[in-house]
mmCIF file of C-alpha atoms in Angstrom:
data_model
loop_
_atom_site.group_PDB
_atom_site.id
_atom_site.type_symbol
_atom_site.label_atom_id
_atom_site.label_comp_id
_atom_site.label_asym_id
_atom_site.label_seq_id
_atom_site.Cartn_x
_atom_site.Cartn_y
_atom_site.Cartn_z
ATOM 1 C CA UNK A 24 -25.408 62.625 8.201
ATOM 2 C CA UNK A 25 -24.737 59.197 7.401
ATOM 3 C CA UNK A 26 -21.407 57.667 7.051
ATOM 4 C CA UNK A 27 -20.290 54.964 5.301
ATOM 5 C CA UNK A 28 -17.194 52.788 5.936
ATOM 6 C CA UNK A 29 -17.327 51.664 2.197
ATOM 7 C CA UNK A 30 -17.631 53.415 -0.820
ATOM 8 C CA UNK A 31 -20.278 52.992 -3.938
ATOM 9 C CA UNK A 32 -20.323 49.303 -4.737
ATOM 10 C CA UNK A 33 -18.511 49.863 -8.358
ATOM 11 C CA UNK A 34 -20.752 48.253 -11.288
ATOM 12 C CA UNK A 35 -19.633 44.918 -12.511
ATOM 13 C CA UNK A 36 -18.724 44.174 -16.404
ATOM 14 C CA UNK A 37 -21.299 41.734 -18.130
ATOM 15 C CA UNK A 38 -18.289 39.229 -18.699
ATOM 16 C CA UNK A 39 -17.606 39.101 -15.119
ATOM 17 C CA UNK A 40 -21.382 38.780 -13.716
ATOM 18 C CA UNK A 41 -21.333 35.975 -16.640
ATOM 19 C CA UNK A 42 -18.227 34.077 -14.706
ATOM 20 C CA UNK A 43 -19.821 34.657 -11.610
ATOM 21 C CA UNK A 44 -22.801 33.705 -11.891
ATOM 22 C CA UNK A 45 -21.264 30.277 -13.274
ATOM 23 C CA UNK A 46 -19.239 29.598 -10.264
ATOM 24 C CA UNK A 47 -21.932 27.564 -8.599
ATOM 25 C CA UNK A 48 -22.208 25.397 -11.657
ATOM 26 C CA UNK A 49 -18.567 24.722 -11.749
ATOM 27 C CA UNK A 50 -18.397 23.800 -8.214
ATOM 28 C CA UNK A 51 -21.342 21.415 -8.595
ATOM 29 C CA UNK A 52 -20.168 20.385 -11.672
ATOM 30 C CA UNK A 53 -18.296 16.546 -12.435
ATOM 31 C CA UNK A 54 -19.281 14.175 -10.485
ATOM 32 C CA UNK A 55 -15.954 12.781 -11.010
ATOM 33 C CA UNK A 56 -13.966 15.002 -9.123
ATOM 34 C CA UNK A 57 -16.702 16.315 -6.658
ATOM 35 C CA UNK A 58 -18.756 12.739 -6.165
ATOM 36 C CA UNK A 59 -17.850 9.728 -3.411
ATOM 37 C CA UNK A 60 -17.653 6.859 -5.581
ATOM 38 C CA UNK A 61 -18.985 5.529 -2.588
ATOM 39 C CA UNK A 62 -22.713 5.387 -1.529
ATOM 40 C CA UNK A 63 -24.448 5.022 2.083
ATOM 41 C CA UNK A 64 -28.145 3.134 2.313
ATOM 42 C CA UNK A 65 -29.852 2.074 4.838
ATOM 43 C CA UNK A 66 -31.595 -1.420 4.696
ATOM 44 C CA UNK A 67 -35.383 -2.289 6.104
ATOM 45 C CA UNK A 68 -36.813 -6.097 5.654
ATOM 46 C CA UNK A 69 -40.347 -6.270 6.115
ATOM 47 C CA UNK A 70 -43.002 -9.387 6.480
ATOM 48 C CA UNK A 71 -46.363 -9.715 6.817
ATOM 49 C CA UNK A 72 -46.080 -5.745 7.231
ATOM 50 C CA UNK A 73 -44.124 -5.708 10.129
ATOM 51 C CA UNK A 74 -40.494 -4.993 9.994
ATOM 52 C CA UNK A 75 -38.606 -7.978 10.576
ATOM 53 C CA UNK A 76 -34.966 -7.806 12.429
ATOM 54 C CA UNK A 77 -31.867 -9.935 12.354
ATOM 55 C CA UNK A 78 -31.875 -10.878 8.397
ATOM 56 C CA UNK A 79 -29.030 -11.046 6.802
ATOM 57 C CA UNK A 80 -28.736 -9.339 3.098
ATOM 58 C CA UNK A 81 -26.261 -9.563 -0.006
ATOM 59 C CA UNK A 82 -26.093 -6.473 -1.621
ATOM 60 C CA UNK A 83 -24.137 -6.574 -5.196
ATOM 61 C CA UNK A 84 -23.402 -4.697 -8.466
ATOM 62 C CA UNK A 85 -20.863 -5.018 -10.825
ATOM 63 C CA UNK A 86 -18.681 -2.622 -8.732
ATOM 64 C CA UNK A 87 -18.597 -5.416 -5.854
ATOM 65 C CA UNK A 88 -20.490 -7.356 -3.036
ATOM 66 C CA UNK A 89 -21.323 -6.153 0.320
ATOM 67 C CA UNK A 90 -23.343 -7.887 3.598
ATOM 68 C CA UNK A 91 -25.606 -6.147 6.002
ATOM 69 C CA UNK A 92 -28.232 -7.277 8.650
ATOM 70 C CA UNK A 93 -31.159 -5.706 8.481
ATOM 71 C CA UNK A 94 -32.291 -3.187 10.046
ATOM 72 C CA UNK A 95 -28.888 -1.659 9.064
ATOM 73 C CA UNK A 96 -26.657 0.891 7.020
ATOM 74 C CA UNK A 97 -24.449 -0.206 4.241
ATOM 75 C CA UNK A 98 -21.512 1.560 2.403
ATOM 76 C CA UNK A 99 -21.620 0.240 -1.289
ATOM 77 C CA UNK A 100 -20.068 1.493 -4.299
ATOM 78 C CA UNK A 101 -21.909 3.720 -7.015
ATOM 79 C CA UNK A 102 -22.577 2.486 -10.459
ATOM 80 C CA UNK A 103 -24.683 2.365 -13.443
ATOM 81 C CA UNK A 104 -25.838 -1.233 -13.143
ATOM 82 C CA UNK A 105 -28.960 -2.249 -11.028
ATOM 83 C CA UNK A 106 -28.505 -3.399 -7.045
ATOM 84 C CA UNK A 107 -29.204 -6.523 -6.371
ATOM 85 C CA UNK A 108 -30.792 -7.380 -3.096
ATOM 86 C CA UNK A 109 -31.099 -10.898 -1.505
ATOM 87 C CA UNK A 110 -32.172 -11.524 2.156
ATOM 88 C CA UNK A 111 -33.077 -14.304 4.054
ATOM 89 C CA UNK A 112 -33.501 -15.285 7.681
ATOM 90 C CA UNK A 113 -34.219 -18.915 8.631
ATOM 91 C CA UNK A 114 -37.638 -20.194 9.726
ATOM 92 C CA UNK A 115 -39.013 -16.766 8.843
ATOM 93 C CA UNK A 116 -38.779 -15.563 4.981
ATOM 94 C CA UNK A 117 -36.443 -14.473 1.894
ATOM 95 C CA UNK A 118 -36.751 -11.356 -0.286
ATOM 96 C CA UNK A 119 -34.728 -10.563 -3.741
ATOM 97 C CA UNK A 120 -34.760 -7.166 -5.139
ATOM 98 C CA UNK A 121 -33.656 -5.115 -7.769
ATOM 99 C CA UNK A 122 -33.227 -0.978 -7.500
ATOM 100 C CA UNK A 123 -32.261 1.068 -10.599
ATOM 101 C CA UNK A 124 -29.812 3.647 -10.333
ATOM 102 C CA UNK A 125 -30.410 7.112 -11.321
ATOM 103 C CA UNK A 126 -28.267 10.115 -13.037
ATOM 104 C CA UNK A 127 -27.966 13.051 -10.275
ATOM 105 C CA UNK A 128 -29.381 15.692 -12.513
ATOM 106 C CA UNK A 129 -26.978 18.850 -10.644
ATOM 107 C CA UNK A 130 -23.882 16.434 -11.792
ATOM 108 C CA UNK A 131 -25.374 15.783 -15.130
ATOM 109 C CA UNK A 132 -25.813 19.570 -16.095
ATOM 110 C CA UNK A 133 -22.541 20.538 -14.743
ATOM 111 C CA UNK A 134 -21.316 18.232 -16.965
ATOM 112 C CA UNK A 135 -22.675 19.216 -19.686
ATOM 113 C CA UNK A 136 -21.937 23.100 -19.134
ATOM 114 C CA UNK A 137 -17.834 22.404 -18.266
ATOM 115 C CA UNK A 138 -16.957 19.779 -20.339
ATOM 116 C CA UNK A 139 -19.581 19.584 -23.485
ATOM 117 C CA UNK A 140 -20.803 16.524 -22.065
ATOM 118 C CA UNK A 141 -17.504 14.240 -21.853
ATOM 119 C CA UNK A 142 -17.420 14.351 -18.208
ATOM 120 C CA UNK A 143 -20.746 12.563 -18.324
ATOM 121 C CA UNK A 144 -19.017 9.507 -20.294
ATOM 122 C CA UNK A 145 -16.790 9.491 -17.667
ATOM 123 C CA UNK A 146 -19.417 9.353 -14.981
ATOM 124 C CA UNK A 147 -21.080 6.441 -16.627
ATOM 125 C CA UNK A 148 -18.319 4.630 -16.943
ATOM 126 C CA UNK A 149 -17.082 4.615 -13.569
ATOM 127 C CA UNK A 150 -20.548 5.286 -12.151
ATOM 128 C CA UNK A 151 -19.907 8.295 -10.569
ATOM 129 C CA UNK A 152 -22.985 10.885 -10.530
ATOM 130 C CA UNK A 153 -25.227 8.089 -10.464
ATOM 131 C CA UNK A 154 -26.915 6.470 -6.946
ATOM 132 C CA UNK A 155 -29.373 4.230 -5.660
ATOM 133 C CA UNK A 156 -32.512 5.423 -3.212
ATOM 134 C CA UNK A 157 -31.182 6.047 0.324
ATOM 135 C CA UNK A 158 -33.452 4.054 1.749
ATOM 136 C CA UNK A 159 -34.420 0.672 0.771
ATOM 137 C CA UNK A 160 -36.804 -1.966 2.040
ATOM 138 C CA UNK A 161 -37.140 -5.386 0.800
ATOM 139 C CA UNK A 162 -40.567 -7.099 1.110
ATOM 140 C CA UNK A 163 -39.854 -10.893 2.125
ATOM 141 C CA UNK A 164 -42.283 -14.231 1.579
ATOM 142 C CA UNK A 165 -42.826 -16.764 4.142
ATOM 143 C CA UNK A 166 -40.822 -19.668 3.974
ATOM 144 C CA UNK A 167 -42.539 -22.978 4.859
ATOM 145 C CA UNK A 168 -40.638 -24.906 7.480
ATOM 146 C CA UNK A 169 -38.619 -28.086 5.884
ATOM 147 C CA UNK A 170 -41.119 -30.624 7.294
ATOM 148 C CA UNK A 171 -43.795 -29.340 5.113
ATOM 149 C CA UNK A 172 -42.027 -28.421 2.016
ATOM 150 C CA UNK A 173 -41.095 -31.919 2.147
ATOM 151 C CA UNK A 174 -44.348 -33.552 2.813
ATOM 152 C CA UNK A 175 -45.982 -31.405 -0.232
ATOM 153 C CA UNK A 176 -42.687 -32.572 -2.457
ATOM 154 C CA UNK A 177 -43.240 -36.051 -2.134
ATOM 155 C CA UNK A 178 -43.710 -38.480 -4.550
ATOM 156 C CA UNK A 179 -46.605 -41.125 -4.111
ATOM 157 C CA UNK A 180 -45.163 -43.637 -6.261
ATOM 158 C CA UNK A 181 -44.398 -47.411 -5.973
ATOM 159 C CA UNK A 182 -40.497 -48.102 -6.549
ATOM 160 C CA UNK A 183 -39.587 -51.384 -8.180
#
């Protein structure tokens, strides 16, 4: 004999598996409301294809300006607009890139299913929804030391 502590699971109306079964969208939904404005990265500078430490690196969007030395994590705020990237360390090299950012596709369809799509005009206007890759690494050149960038800038010309 088998006993039960609970009876027969009672058989669920098509309306409410419907609502159920769109909770999970709705909690992933708007970026908005369930999205950090806010952003983490974390920052690599490489040379010569070694990873190079100690450089210090301007990060900016139109949402703001932040600093980091590489190797190193960064808070930054979300937006629409491309992140600028500029590095340099003395006597060794300089970088400047440029990383896209990218619709999350979870926000984008919640958005779309809750609020016909609105909520995504929101998210692109504050740039909620949207982020940059977590991890970034910048690719710096050489810089020639001063001595020689002035020797191969100088003009050989008589002065009257």
């Amino acid at each position: 004999m088998k006993l039960s502590l609970m009876g027969p699971m009672p058989r669920l109306s098509p309306y409410l598996s419907a609502v159920l079964a769109a909770v999970p969208l709705v909690l992933g939904g708007c970026a908005t409301v369930s999205d950090s404005p806010q952003q983490q990265l974390e920052l690599h500078a490489v040379l010569d294809y070694k990873e190079v430490g100690g450089v210090g690196c301007i990060l900016s969007n139109d949402m703001g300006r932040w600093f980091v030395v590489a190797p190193g994590r960064v808070t930054v705020t979300r937006s629409t607009r491309p992140l600028q990237v500029s590095c340099k360390k003395d006597g060794t090299g300089m970088a400047r890139e440029s990383y896209g950012a990218r619709a999350d596709l979870a926000g984008l369809m919640g958005n779309v299913v809750i609020s016909a799509g609105i909520g995504h005009l929101v998210d692109r206007y504050t740039g909620a929804g949207f982020s940059y890759p977590a991890n970034l690494t910048v690719l710096m050149e050489p810089v020639q030391p001063r001595e020689e960038l002035a020797a191969a800038q100088r003009v050989e010309s008589a002065v009257f």
